[in-house]
Each structure stands twice: as structure tokens, then as C-alpha cells.
């Protein structure tokens, strides 16, 4: 081996070569006489014996570095190869021209050429033969596109007539495009920004892979529950090999195989490079991924070498090529991709006499053009065909390509190719020549887009292939009918008129959920989702009534079968119980929350979870859900930093509401009572299901049992707006107290103490959503600023809290949550919250520690009045003595 090669393992010395040869000859005889099935049977029996502890043999995972589908098993290519190659070349050019033109004009726009250059053929075979569109008679396949390859998808849509030249000229210029009447093309697949085009957001690497798995599983869920026929549809995902390092990419592989998702096909573009260098410079990523996927139970198809290599393998009975590849790492394969035919002759084929003999009949140019499997349309077609026919397991195709394929010295296989966004005149002409494009030197140098005549063979072929496959993709449609929501009294009367009944808001939700499930129209569309805490949230009663979804039913007798709340799995079960995987659970939620657009069937998903393990842990997936225009409810249970007393630091949430407030189409609420929650639930369902608005809700739920008041008449709209007065008194108050969530009870008690102990009259307000209050106040402030000559508008916040009376706001969340509204108020505003790490103790001790209990609310109120000169400051000292408030050495957020 030359110095660039590496042995991945050391073979033991053969102590008896003759005996080894006899065993190999015997296997060869069986193969010849009885065929491969008999040979596999014998090997299986031998492996059973070899795995006994006395021998301790384990098979080496992986197969030789060759194609899984040999040339003699390839199906006929059922297309016009020459036409498809010409189309592919044109699309490559337009994609490159789009990115380079944008960066010549505006150097800061960025963009990617090399990723699509490597994946172009993988996409084109899919577009021409396998990716089926949605039409009136077929719901279509789902396709998750490698985000960095978006320019190629735009370039194809340009040929299809769905995008114009002016659109391509505004790549990554979504704002500037409006002035010229163009469609600005977003950087990556973003359904929010291009709602008629992209279906799935994949720009954050790892999000596409896990999402594709749960979408494939949700299609089975719909099928098994008898809601929608999805049996013939496929989910395709084209991803990068570097992307497979993301935890989300790998986290659900066993779910896909365990569920037998043979409706799922991944194509991993193994161009061997990530952004800065090789994915596995000192190893082989294809071998590593083969071991991972096969170990997880997937069907693995390796697509390594193109058709040009078939003849070389056929002339190599001794296996010199396979041996050489086994000793060549990806870092060297990248170098081979960047170098020309002469270099490859000397440094690869020059390793030994056997390889040199194989290369003798090839010119340097022929060696330079030896294709890797991911650039060979015939080989790709064979791999895709095999994947679609495979039954019982998901399939992954590991396709080897060259990053920057066709970019020559400007980018092919280079370490810097991912950042390559500009090409000089010579590079552009060389690219033109490489792909035989009908462009003059000046047209190439000027980066002119090229589109064949409408009646050309290429254009006719392009449209015919898409017509045969059901229509153009990617395409996002929203044609689902509105779904009626039952009257609130039918499922939540107990909460609206609670009359002091003691319960937690979590229990109130579960009871409302049970009522919704009974509704004949909406009930079947409800999708309850939990990670692994259904019993914690009091949902165990649903196990028997609606069942837990399982694609195989229940093959065992549960331990608690005699219990009223026994664990029941069923093929038509309605609950999605995802185990300990918040990423998996929210991915299931997204699949259900976007069913209205993906499947034309609106669903109503409720994902309930420990609030600490939501936005903090899976915020990236929640942003992707927002981008995908999800509709549904995220329920942060055991919410707040002081309600989950004994759990301590890693379980006590004081910041999810603040994080939720940053997501533009997320409506976040912190209700204090069951009645408030009922109103929010009703409003959200009507907004998403009846009015079909693209928003979703994050609502906190508490596990603390409290006496629930009846909801006052006439406040429902104010609950939705985020604030209403609930003390029921009249007269001029000296200050205002705002409470929310579980701390509202402390605020109400503080108002009573202020009146009884200090003669201070305070208004009491329930702040259900500081995010909604701030959203409205921002909008009003902007309108007033931009319309100076018109009558100023008044926000709901200002209409409630105008004037100079001090305001004290207390919540179980960080101070920044109530402080969202402070800039829009004239009065002095004091926020009490739970900044800092959580602690383990009783609720009362925690609230005293974080200085948000009733006594600290009273102190804050008195301090505000003293600051305004209404009372003497000595009153504050008396209050601290009376309530035994001690001055801690450190603030709660400092220790």
C-alpha cells in the first residue's frame, strides 16, 4: 500500500491455508450446485454454532466497498438517458448561475453550489421517475430535500415554468424582490416564506431526517385508524452524509425499523465532505453508516461506483479493486476527486501490478471521467427501484458522489468547495464545456440563464415525466375543509362554573380532552401525544378507552390487565406514546399538526410534557414546526419553577413562556384557572380548525390543586387578549397587582393582606399572556408611529392599565416574562419572578426563596407606594418584620 492508504483492521495469520481453501471451495460448490438460498441457509446454521460462548464469533458488520446491486441485477432504465443527461446539465448550470450572479451583485448573500452539484443526479432520477406529485386522485409522495441543494430545485422549477427568470435573479432577496414583482427565493426550504412551494423545512440539519420518519409513521397511523388511505404513498428524504452526525438524524432509526416503515426511503448523499473538510477523513463514512443502519434494522443499498467501473470489476477476478478500496480512506478519496486522471492513475491504480494492469486500457481522460455511483443515472434508477420494491423495512441508499461535481479546479473535491460562491470566467467556460451546454463564451461569462424552447425534446420530456408522476413538486397545497368545534359548554362547563372545586389545571385539561374525544366529528381527529408521562398527567384512563397506537396491536398480556386503567396497545389506538424522546414526540406532533396541508385532513394534536423539556430541549424542532405552519397545542405541564417542589434544578421550568414568546406564530398563555384554560382552548381550536389560521398554542398547565373559581361573565375576550380584572371591587385603588399561572393565588392573597394589614386597596388582574399583550401593544405603537395624522389607537394593555398607579406583577417565570409589557406602560412597573436555578423543597419554601410569595408581593407593593411618596418607607420595614422576611446574603439568581 502507498502512504495514502490505511488498513482498517489487521487480518490474523492463516495457520492452515489449505484447510481455508477447502472451506471456501466447499462453499463455492454449494453455491454452484444449489444456489445462493442454500448457501445462505448453511451460513446461517454455521453462524448459530459459531456464536456459542465456546467460540465467541461475531460477524464483521458491513460489506465490500462495492455496489449492493450488481450489474446483472439492474432493471432496464425506462427513460431517455441522453435527454435526462441534457436536462440535468441545464439545471446544474442555472443553479450555479443563480448563486454566482447573486454573489457577484451582493457578496453577502451567500448560497451553495457544491452540494447540489454532487446531488443533482440523485434528485433528477427522483424527479423523472419516482417522486410522485399530489393531484385530485392521489395524495402524492412526501419529499424532504437536502437544504443546501435548494438552488437546484429552483432551477428545475424554472424550466417547468413555475418560477421565472426574474425570480431566479432574486435568489435570497425576498424583500427586494417585491419591488420588481418577483418571487424572492428563500435560502433553504421554508414553507412559511414560500407557502405554495416548500412543504417541509429542512434547513436546520437533522430536522429533516427525524421529521421524515415520524411523517412516515403518522401515515401508517392514519391508515390503521381508518381515517385515510395512505398505503401506496412513499416518504423520500435526500440528506447529506455530514448531516448524519446530528443526534436527531440517528435518534429514530430503530423506530422506523420497529414499525416496519417500508414506505420510507432515505437517500444519503455521501460526497464525503462536510463544510470544512472530510466527514471521515481517516475512515469511510459509507461503511460506518452501513453498520449503523443495518444494525438498526434498515435495508441498506450501497451505490458506490458508476457503470464505467463494471468492466473493471469484471476483469478483476482476484478482487484487487475491492482490496484497494478497503484500504483507502475518505480523506484520500476526496483527494482523488480533486485531482485529474493522471494523478489517479499514478496514485490509485499505481498501487500494485494488478491495478496497473486494469488501468492499462484507459486514457487519463477516461480515468478522470470514471463516475461514482451517485452520478450515474442508470445505477441510481436501479437503487431507487429496489428501494421502492423492498417490503417490511425502511431503506437507505448510501450514494457516493463528489462534492462540487463538475466544478473542476474551482471546486470539485476541494476543502473550500462548500464556501465556493464565485467563479471566474475560465471556470465558468470550463463548466460549460464539461456539461456541453449550448452557451457562447460571453453567455457563460455573463451567467445567463438558459431555458430550451417550449417545443424542444428536453422540455417536452420534462413535462411528460412530471405529468406521468402526478404533477410538479415541490408543491404545498392547503385544500382541507374546516373542522367544526363543539360548543364549549359541552366539554368544559365544569371549568367555567367551577364554584370553588379543587383541581389542578392539568386535571381540568384531561377532563376536557375526554369530552372532546367523545364528540363524533372532532373526536376521531384528536391526537393525544405523550413522551412517557401519561400516568403522571392523569391520562391513564385513556389507555382503555381509546388505546395506545401500535402498528402490530398488543402481542402480550399486560401486567395490569385486571386494572381499570390497564395498559392497552391497539392497531387503531389513538394515543401516540413515544417513549422517552421529546424530539420524537414533537416530531409526531408536527406530523399531526401539518396533516391539514400534507394530507388534506385536519387533525388536532395535543402534546403534553414536562414544561422544562420543551422549548429548552427541542426548541429547534419547535421553530421548524412554526416554519411548517403547524396547528395544534403544546401543553407544558408541571409548569413553573415552584410548582414541582421536590424535583429540583433540572425539572423546574421558569423560562419556557419567554422562549415561546419569541416564535412569531406561537400563541403562549399561562392560565391561572381551569376556566381561563377552557376559554383559551376553545378560542385556539376555532382559530386553527374553523378559521384555519396558521398558528399554534403553547399553554402551561399546573399540577398544583387549587380551589377553582367560576369564570366571571363577559371576560372571555379579555382572557384571550391576555389581561382582565378579577377582584370584583370598585373604587379608586392605590396600585395594581398582576398575577398569572399558579402564582395568581399568591397575588390574590397579597391583595387581601394589603387591605387587612396596611389599609391599602389594590386592583387584582389575571395576566393570562404577557406575550399577547406585548404583541398587541407593539402593533398599536407601530401603527401610531406610521400614522401621525390619525387618531391614535389604544392597546388592550393601555386600556386596562393606563395612568401612573404602580404595578406589581408576579409569576412563576423569570422577570423578563412580565417585563415584556413594561415599555408600553407609563406607571412604575415591578416584576417578581423566578430567575436562577431551581431548588428542591416545598412549594411555600421555594416561593419564599424566589421572593414571589404573597408576603414578597405585599412588600413590593408597599415599596412601590413608598417610592411614589404615598406611604412612609418605614412601613416596608414593619412589613418585613411582620412577615419575617429575611434579607438573604445573595439574590436567588446569584446562588
CSV table of N, CA and C in Angstrom, one decimal, residues 651-786:
chain,number,residue,atom,x,y,z
A,651,UNK,N,-35.7,20.1,36.5
A,651,UNK,CA,-37.0,19.8,36.2
A,651,UNK,C,-37.9,21.1,36.3
A,652,UNK,N,-37.4,22.1,37.0
A,652,UNK,CA,-38.3,23.3,37.3
A,652,UNK,C,-38.1,24.3,36.2
A,653,UNK,N,-39.2,24.6,35.6
A,653,UNK,CA,-39.2,25.5,34.4
A,653,UNK,C,-39.6,26.9,34.8
A,654,UNK,N,-38.7,27.9,34.5
A,654,UNK,CA,-39.1,29.2,34.7
A,654,UNK,C,-38.9,30.1,33.5
A,655,UNK,N,-38.7,29.5,32.3
A,655,UNK,CA,-38.4,30.3,31.1
A,655,UNK,C,-39.0,29.9,29.8
A,656,UNK,N,-39.8,28.8,29.8
A,656,UNK,CA,-40.4,28.3,28.5
A,656,UNK,C,-41.3,29.4,27.9
A,657,UNK,N,-42.1,30.1,28.7
A,657,UNK,CA,-43.0,31.1,28.2
A,657,UNK,C,-42.3,32.2,27.5
A,658,UNK,N,-41.1,32.6,28.1
A,658,UNK,CA,-40.3,33.6,27.4
A,658,UNK,C,-39.8,33.1,26.1
A,659,UNK,N,-39.3,31.9,26.0
A,659,UNK,CA,-38.8,31.3,24.8
A,659,UNK,C,-40.0,31.2,23.8
A,660,UNK,N,-41.1,30.8,24.2
A,660,UNK,CA,-42.3,30.6,23.3
A,660,UNK,C,-42.7,32.0,22.7
A,661,UNK,N,-42.5,33.1,23.5
A,661,UNK,CA,-42.9,34.4,23.0
A,661,UNK,C,-42.1,34.8,21.9
A,662,UNK,N,-40.9,34.2,21.6
A,662,UNK,CA,-40.1,34.7,20.5
A,662,UNK,C,-40.5,34.0,19.2
A,663,UNK,N,-41.4,33.0,19.2
A,663,UNK,CA,-41.8,32.3,18.0
A,663,UNK,C,-43.0,33.1,17.4
A,664,UNK,N,-42.9,33.6,16.2
A,664,UNK,CA,-43.9,34.6,15.7
A,664,UNK,C,-45.3,34.0,15.7
A,665,UNK,N,-45.5,32.8,15.3
A,665,UNK,CA,-46.9,32.3,15.2
A,665,UNK,C,-47.3,31.3,16.3
A,666,UNK,N,-46.6,31.5,17.4
A,666,UNK,CA,-46.9,30.7,18.6
A,666,UNK,C,-47.7,31.6,19.6
A,667,UNK,N,-48.8,31.2,20.0
A,667,UNK,CA,-49.6,31.9,21.0
A,667,UNK,C,-49.4,31.3,22.4
A,668,UNK,N,-48.7,32.0,23.3
A,668,UNK,CA,-48.4,31.4,24.6
A,668,UNK,C,-49.2,32.0,25.7
A,669,UNK,N,-49.7,31.1,26.6
A,669,UNK,CA,-50.5,31.5,27.7
A,669,UNK,C,-50.1,30.8,29.0
A,670,UNK,N,-50.4,31.5,30.1
A,670,UNK,CA,-50.1,31.0,31.4
A,670,UNK,C,-51.4,31.1,32.2
A,671,UNK,N,-52.4,30.3,32.0
A,671,UNK,CA,-53.7,30.5,32.7
A,671,UNK,C,-53.6,30.1,34.2
A,672,UNK,N,-54.3,30.8,35.0
A,672,UNK,CA,-54.4,30.6,36.4
A,672,UNK,C,-55.5,29.6,36.8
A,673,UNK,N,-56.5,29.5,36.0
A,673,UNK,CA,-57.7,28.7,36.4
A,673,UNK,C,-58.1,27.8,35.3
A,674,UNK,N,-58.9,26.8,35.7
A,674,UNK,CA,-59.5,25.9,34.7
A,674,UNK,C,-60.4,26.7,33.7
A,675,UNK,N,-61.1,27.6,34.2
A,675,UNK,CA,-62.0,28.4,33.3
A,675,UNK,C,-61.2,29.2,32.3
A,676,UNK,N,-60.1,29.8,32.7
A,676,UNK,CA,-59.3,30.5,31.7
A,676,UNK,C,-58.8,29.5,30.7
A,677,UNK,N,-58.3,28.4,31.1
A,677,UNK,CA,-57.8,27.4,30.1
A,677,UNK,C,-58.9,27.0,29.2
A,678,UNK,N,-60.1,26.8,29.6
A,678,UNK,CA,-61.2,26.4,28.8
A,678,UNK,C,-61.4,27.4,27.7
A,679,UNK,N,-61.4,28.7,28.0
A,679,UNK,CA,-61.6,29.8,27.1
A,679,UNK,C,-60.5,29.8,26.0
A,680,UNK,N,-59.3,29.6,26.5
A,680,UNK,CA,-58.1,29.6,25.6
A,680,UNK,C,-58.2,28.4,24.6
A,681,UNK,N,-58.5,27.2,25.2
A,681,UNK,CA,-58.7,26.0,24.4
A,681,UNK,C,-59.7,26.2,23.3
A,682,UNK,N,-60.9,26.7,23.7
A,682,UNK,CA,-62.0,26.9,22.7
A,682,UNK,C,-61.6,27.9,21.6
A,683,UNK,N,-60.9,29.0,22.0
A,683,UNK,CA,-60.5,30.0,21.0
A,683,UNK,C,-59.5,29.5,20.1
A,684,UNK,N,-58.5,28.7,20.6
A,684,UNK,CA,-57.5,28.2,19.8
A,684,UNK,C,-58.0,27.2,18.8
A,685,UNK,N,-58.9,26.3,19.2
A,685,UNK,CA,-59.4,25.3,18.3
A,685,UNK,C,-60.2,26.0,17.2
A,686,UNK,N,-61.0,27.0,17.5
A,686,UNK,CA,-61.7,27.7,16.5
A,686,UNK,C,-60.8,28.5,15.5
A,687,UNK,N,-59.8,29.0,16.1
A,687,UNK,CA,-58.8,29.8,15.2
A,687,UNK,C,-58.1,28.9,14.3
A,688,UNK,N,-57.7,27.7,14.7
A,688,UNK,CA,-56.9,26.8,13.9
A,688,UNK,C,-57.8,25.9,13.0
A,689,UNK,N,-58.9,25.4,13.5
A,689,UNK,CA,-59.7,24.4,12.8
A,689,UNK,C,-60.9,25.0,12.0
A,690,UNK,N,-61.5,26.1,12.5
A,690,UNK,CA,-62.6,26.7,11.8
A,690,UNK,C,-62.1,27.8,10.9
A,691,UNK,N,-61.3,28.7,11.5
A,691,UNK,CA,-60.8,29.9,10.7
A,691,UNK,C,-59.6,29.5,9.9
A,692,UNK,N,-59.0,28.3,10.2
A,692,UNK,CA,-57.8,27.8,9.5
A,692,UNK,C,-56.6,28.8,9.5
A,693,UNK,N,-56.3,29.3,10.6
A,693,UNK,CA,-55.2,30.2,10.7
A,693,UNK,C,-53.9,29.4,11.1
A,694,UNK,N,-52.8,29.8,10.5
A,694,UNK,CA,-51.6,29.0,10.7
A,694,UNK,C,-50.8,29.5,12.0
A,695,UNK,N,-51.3,29.0,13.1
A,695,UNK,CA,-50.7,29.3,14.4
A,695,UNK,C,-50.8,28.1,15.2
A,696,UNK,N,-50.1,28.1,16.3
A,696,UNK,CA,-50.2,27.0,17.3
A,696,UNK,C,-50.1,27.6,18.7
A,697,UNK,N,-50.5,26.8,19.7
A,697,UNK,CA,-50.6,27.3,21.1
A,697,UNK,C,-49.6,26.6,22.0
A,698,UNK,N,-49.0,27.4,22.8
A,698,UNK,CA,-48.2,26.8,24.0
A,698,UNK,C,-48.9,27.3,25.2
A,699,UNK,N,-49.5,26.4,26.0
A,699,UNK,CA,-50.2,26.7,27.2
A,699,UNK,C,-49.6,25.9,28.4
A,700,UNK,N,-49.4,26.6,29.5
A,700,UNK,CA,-48.9,26.0,30.7
A,700,UNK,C,-50.0,25.3,31.5
A,701,UNK,N,-49.7,24.2,32.1
A,701,UNK,CA,-50.6,23.5,33.0
A,701,UNK,C,-49.9,23.2,34.3
A,702,UNK,N,-50.6,23.4,35.4
A,702,UNK,CA,-50.1,23.2,36.7
A,702,UNK,C,-50.5,21.9,37.3
A,703,UNK,N,-49.6,21.3,38.2
A,703,UNK,CA,-50.0,20.1,38.9
A,703,UNK,C,-50.5,20.4,40.3
A,704,UNK,N,-50.6,21.7,40.6
A,704,UNK,CA,-51.0,22.1,42.0
A,704,UNK,C,-52.5,22.2,42.1
A,705,UNK,N,-53.1,21.4,43.0
A,705,UNK,CA,-54.5,21.5,43.2
A,705,UNK,C,-54.9,22.8,43.9
A,706,UNK,N,-55.8,23.6,43.3
A,706,UNK,CA,-56.3,24.8,43.9
A,706,UNK,C,-57.8,24.9,43.8
A,707,UNK,N,-58.4,25.7,44.7
A,707,UNK,CA,-59.8,25.9,44.5
A,707,UNK,C,-60.1,26.7,43.3
A,708,UNK,N,-60.9,26.2,42.4
A,708,UNK,CA,-61.1,26.9,41.1
A,708,UNK,C,-62.3,27.8,41.1
A,709,UNK,N,-62.1,29.1,40.9
A,709,UNK,CA,-63.3,29.9,40.8
A,709,UNK,C,-64.0,29.8,39.5
A,710,UNK,N,-65.3,30.2,39.5
A,710,UNK,CA,-66.0,30.3,38.3
A,710,UNK,C,-65.5,31.4,37.5
A,711,UNK,N,-65.5,31.3,36.2
A,711,UNK,CA,-65.0,32.4,35.3
A,711,UNK,C,-66.1,33.5,35.3
A,712,UNK,N,-65.7,34.8,35.6
A,712,UNK,CA,-66.7,35.9,35.6
A,712,UNK,C,-67.3,36.0,34.2
A,713,UNK,N,-68.5,36.5,34.2
A,713,UNK,CA,-69.2,36.7,32.9
A,713,UNK,C,-68.5,37.8,32.1
A,714,UNK,N,-68.5,37.7,30.8
A,714,UNK,CA,-68.0,38.8,30.0
A,714,UNK,C,-66.5,39.0,29.9
A,715,UNK,N,-65.7,38.1,30.4
A,715,UNK,CA,-64.3,38.3,30.4
A,715,UNK,C,-63.5,37.4,29.3
A,716,UNK,N,-64.3,36.6,28.6
A,716,UNK,CA,-63.6,35.6,27.7
A,716,UNK,C,-62.7,36.3,26.7
A,717,UNK,N,-63.1,37.4,26.1
A,717,UNK,CA,-62.3,38.0,25.1
A,717,UNK,C,-61.0,38.6,25.8
A,718,UNK,N,-61.2,39.1,27.0
A,718,UNK,CA,-60.0,39.7,27.7
A,718,UNK,C,-59.1,38.6,28.1
A,719,UNK,N,-59.6,37.4,28.4
A,719,UNK,CA,-58.7,36.3,28.7
A,719,UNK,C,-57.8,36.0,27.5
A,720,UNK,N,-58.4,36.0,26.3
A,720,UNK,CA,-57.6,35.8,25.1
A,720,UNK,C,-56.6,36.9,24.8
A,721,UNK,N,-57.1,38.1,25.1
A,721,UNK,CA,-56.2,39.3,24.9
A,721,UNK,C,-55.0,39.3,25.8
A,722,UNK,N,-55.2,38.6,27.0
A,722,UNK,CA,-54.1,38.5,27.9
A,722,UNK,C,-54.2,39.1,29.3
A,723,UNK,N,-55.3,39.8,29.6
A,723,UNK,CA,-55.4,40.5,30.8
A,723,UNK,C,-56.9,40.9,31.1
A,724,UNK,N,-57.3,40.6,32.4
A,724,UNK,CA,-58.6,41.0,32.8
A,724,UNK,C,-58.6,41.2,34.3
A,725,UNK,N,-59.5,42.1,34.8
A,725,UNK,CA,-59.6,42.4,36.2
A,725,UNK,C,-60.5,41.4,36.9
A,726,UNK,N,-60.1,40.9,38.0
A,726,UNK,CA,-60.9,39.9,38.6
A,726,UNK,C,-61.1,40.0,40.1
A,727,UNK,N,-60.8,41.2,40.7
A,727,UNK,CA,-61.0,41.4,42.1
A,727,UNK,C,-62.5,41.7,42.5
A,728,UNK,N,-63.3,42.1,41.5
A,728,UNK,CA,-64.7,42.3,41.7
A,728,UNK,C,-65.0,43.5,42.6
A,729,UNK,N,-64.1,44.3,42.8
A,729,UNK,CA,-64.4,45.5,43.7
A,729,UNK,C,-64.4,46.8,42.8
A,730,UNK,N,-64.8,47.8,43.4
A,730,UNK,CA,-64.9,49.1,42.7
A,730,UNK,C,-64.2,50.2,43.5
A,731,UNK,N,-64.1,51.3,43.0
A,731,UNK,CA,-63.4,52.4,43.7
A,731,UNK,C,-62.0,52.6,43.3
A,732,UNK,N,-61.4,53.7,43.7
A,732,UNK,CA,-60.0,54.1,43.3
A,732,UNK,C,-59.0,53.3,44.1
A,733,UNK,N,-58.3,52.4,43.4
A,733,UNK,CA,-57.2,51.6,44.1
A,733,UNK,C,-55.9,52.4,44.1
A,734,UNK,N,-55.0,52.1,45.0
A,734,UNK,CA,-53.8,52.8,45.1
A,734,UNK,C,-52.7,52.2,44.2
A,735,UNK,N,-52.9,50.9,43.8
A,735,UNK,CA,-51.9,50.2,42.9
A,735,UNK,C,-52.6,49.0,42.3
A,736,UNK,N,-51.9,48.4,41.4
A,736,UNK,CA,-52.4,47.2,40.7
A,736,UNK,C,-51.5,46.0,40.9
A,737,UNK,N,-52.1,44.9,41.1
A,737,UNK,CA,-51.3,43.6,41.2
A,737,UNK,C,-51.7,42.7,40.1
A,738,UNK,N,-50.7,42.2,39.4
A,738,UNK,CA,-50.9,41.3,38.3
A,738,UNK,C,-50.4,39.9,38.7
A,739,UNK,N,-51.2,38.9,38.5
A,739,UNK,CA,-50.8,37.5,38.8
A,739,UNK,C,-51.1,36.6,37.6
A,740,UNK,N,-50.3,35.6,37.5
A,740,UNK,CA,-50.6,34.6,36.4
A,740,UNK,C,-50.2,33.2,36.8
A,741,UNK,N,-50.8,32.3,36.2
A,741,UNK,CA,-50.5,30.9,36.5
A,741,UNK,C,-50.7,30.5,37.9
A,742,UNK,N,-49.9,29.7,38.5
A,742,UNK,CA,-50.1,29.2,39.8
A,742,UNK,C,-49.8,30.3,40.9
A,743,UNK,N,-49.1,31.4,40.5
A,743,UNK,CA,-48.8,32.4,41.4
A,743,UNK,C,-49.9,33.4,41.6
A,744,UNK,N,-50.9,33.3,40.7
A,744,UNK,CA,-52.1,34.2,40.8
A,744,UNK,C,-52.7,34.1,42.2
A,745,UNK,N,-52.7,32.9,42.8
A,745,UNK,CA,-53.3,32.7,44.1
A,745,UNK,C,-52.5,33.5,45.1
A,746,UNK,N,-51.2,33.5,45.0
A,746,UNK,CA,-50.4,34.3,46.0
A,746,UNK,C,-50.7,35.8,45.8
A,747,UNK,N,-50.9,36.2,44.6
A,747,UNK,CA,-51.2,37.7,44.4
A,747,UNK,C,-52.6,38.0,45.0
A,748,UNK,N,-53.5,37.1,44.8
A,748,UNK,CA,-54.9,37.4,45.4
A,748,UNK,C,-54.8,37.5,46.9
A,749,UNK,N,-54.0,36.6,47.5
A,749,UNK,CA,-53.8,36.6,48.9
A,749,UNK,C,-53.0,37.9,49.4
A,750,UNK,N,-52.1,38.3,48.5
A,750,UNK,CA,-51.4,39.5,48.8
A,750,UNK,C,-52.3,40.7,48.9
A,751,UNK,N,-53.3,40.8,48.0
A,751,UNK,CA,-54.2,41.9,48.0
A,751,UNK,C,-55.0,41.9,49.2
A,752,UNK,N,-55.4,40.7,49.7
A,752,UNK,CA,-56.2,40.6,51.0
A,752,UNK,C,-55.3,41.1,52.1
A,753,UNK,N,-54.0,40.7,52.2
A,753,UNK,CA,-53.1,41.2,53.2
A,753,UNK,C,-52.9,42.7,53.2
A,754,UNK,N,-52.8,43.3,52.0
A,754,UNK,CA,-52.6,44.7,51.9
A,754,UNK,C,-53.8,45.4,52.5
A,755,UNK,N,-55.0,44.9,52.2
A,755,UNK,CA,-56.2,45.6,52.7
A,755,UNK,C,-56.3,45.4,54.2
A,756,UNK,N,-56.1,44.2,54.7
A,756,UNK,CA,-56.3,43.8,56.1
A,756,UNK,C,-55.2,44.4,57.0
A,757,UNK,N,-53.9,44.3,56.6
A,757,UNK,CA,-52.8,44.7,57.4
A,757,UNK,C,-52.4,46.1,57.3
A,758,UNK,N,-52.6,46.7,56.1
A,758,UNK,CA,-52.0,48.0,55.8
A,758,UNK,C,-53.0,49.0,55.3
A,759,UNK,N,-54.2,48.6,55.1
A,759,UNK,CA,-55.2,49.6,54.6
A,759,UNK,C,-55.0,50.0,53.2
A,760,UNK,N,-54.4,49.2,52.4
A,760,UNK,CA,-54.1,49.5,51.0
A,760,UNK,C,-55.0,48.8,50.1
A,761,UNK,N,-55.7,49.5,49.2
A,761,UNK,CA,-56.7,48.9,48.3
A,761,UNK,C,-55.9,48.7,46.9
A,762,UNK,N,-55.9,47.4,46.5
A,762,UNK,CA,-55.2,47.1,45.3
A,762,UNK,C,-56.1,46.4,44.3
A,763,UNK,N,-56.0,46.8,43.0
A,763,UNK,CA,-56.7,46.0,42.0
A,763,UNK,C,-56.0,44.7,41.7
A,764,UNK,N,-56.7,43.7,41.4
A,764,UNK,CA,-56.1,42.4,41.1
A,764,UNK,C,-56.5,42.0,39.7
A,765,UNK,N,-55.5,41.7,38.9
A,765,UNK,CA,-55.6,41.4,37.5
A,765,UNK,C,-55.0,40.0,37.2
A,766,UNK,N,-55.7,39.3,36.4
A,766,UNK,CA,-55.1,38.0,35.9
A,766,UNK,C,-54.5,38.2,34.6
A,767,UNK,N,-53.2,38.0,34.5
A,767,UNK,CA,-52.4,38.2,33.2
A,767,UNK,C,-52.2,36.8,32.6
A,768,UNK,N,-53.1,36.5,31.7
A,768,UNK,CA,-53.0,35.2,31.1
A,768,UNK,C,-51.9,35.1,30.0
A,769,UNK,N,-51.5,36.2,29.4
A,769,UNK,CA,-50.5,36.1,28.4
A,769,UNK,C,-49.8,37.5,28.3
A,770,UNK,N,-48.6,37.6,28.8
A,770,UNK,CA,-47.8,38.8,28.5
A,770,UNK,C,-47.4,38.9,27.1
A,771,UNK,N,-47.2,37.7,26.5
A,771,UNK,CA,-46.8,37.7,25.1
A,771,UNK,C,-47.9,38.4,24.2
A,772,UNK,N,-49.1,38.0,24.4
A,772,UNK,CA,-50.2,38.6,23.6
A,772,UNK,C,-50.4,40.0,23.9
A,773,UNK,N,-50.2,40.4,25.1
A,773,UNK,CA,-50.3,41.9,25.5
A,773,UNK,C,-49.2,42.7,24.8
A,774,UNK,N,-48.0,42.1,24.8
A,774,UNK,CA,-46.9,42.8,24.2
A,774,UNK,C,-47.1,42.8,22.6
A,775,UNK,N,-47.6,41.7,22.1
A,775,UNK,CA,-47.8,41.7,20.6
A,775,UNK,C,-48.8,42.8,20.2
A,776,UNK,N,-49.9,42.9,20.9
A,776,UNK,CA,-50.9,43.9,20.6
A,776,UNK,C,-50.3,45.3,20.8
A,777,UNK,N,-49.6,45.5,21.9
A,777,UNK,CA,-49.0,46.9,22.2
A,777,UNK,C,-48.0,47.3,21.2
A,778,UNK,N,-47.2,46.3,20.7
A,778,UNK,CA,-46.2,46.6,19.6
A,778,UNK,C,-46.9,47.1,18.4
A,779,UNK,N,-48.0,46.3,18.0
A,779,UNK,CA,-48.7,46.6,16.8
A,779,UNK,C,-49.3,48.0,16.9
A,780,UNK,N,-49.9,48.3,18.0
A,780,UNK,CA,-50.5,49.7,18.2
A,780,UNK,C,-49.5,50.8,18.1
A,781,UNK,N,-48.4,50.5,18.8
A,781,UNK,CA,-47.3,51.5,18.8
A,781,UNK,C,-46.8,51.8,17.4
A,782,UNK,N,-46.6,50.7,16.6
A,782,UNK,CA,-46.1,50.9,15.2
A,782,UNK,C,-47.2,51.6,14.4
A,783,UNK,N,-48.4,51.3,14.5
A,783,UNK,CA,-49.5,51.9,13.7
A,783,UNK,C,-49.5,53.4,14.1
A,784,UNK,N,-49.4,53.8,15.3
A,784,UNK,CA,-49.5,55.2,15.7
A,784,UNK,C,-48.2,55.9,15.2
A,785,UNK,N,-47.1,55.3,15.2
A,785,UNK,CA,-45.9,55.9,14.7
A,785,UNK,C,-45.9,56.2,13.2
A,786,UNK,N,-46.6,55.2,12.5
A,786,UNK,CA,-46.6,55.3,11.0
A,786,UNK,C,-47.8,56.1,10.5
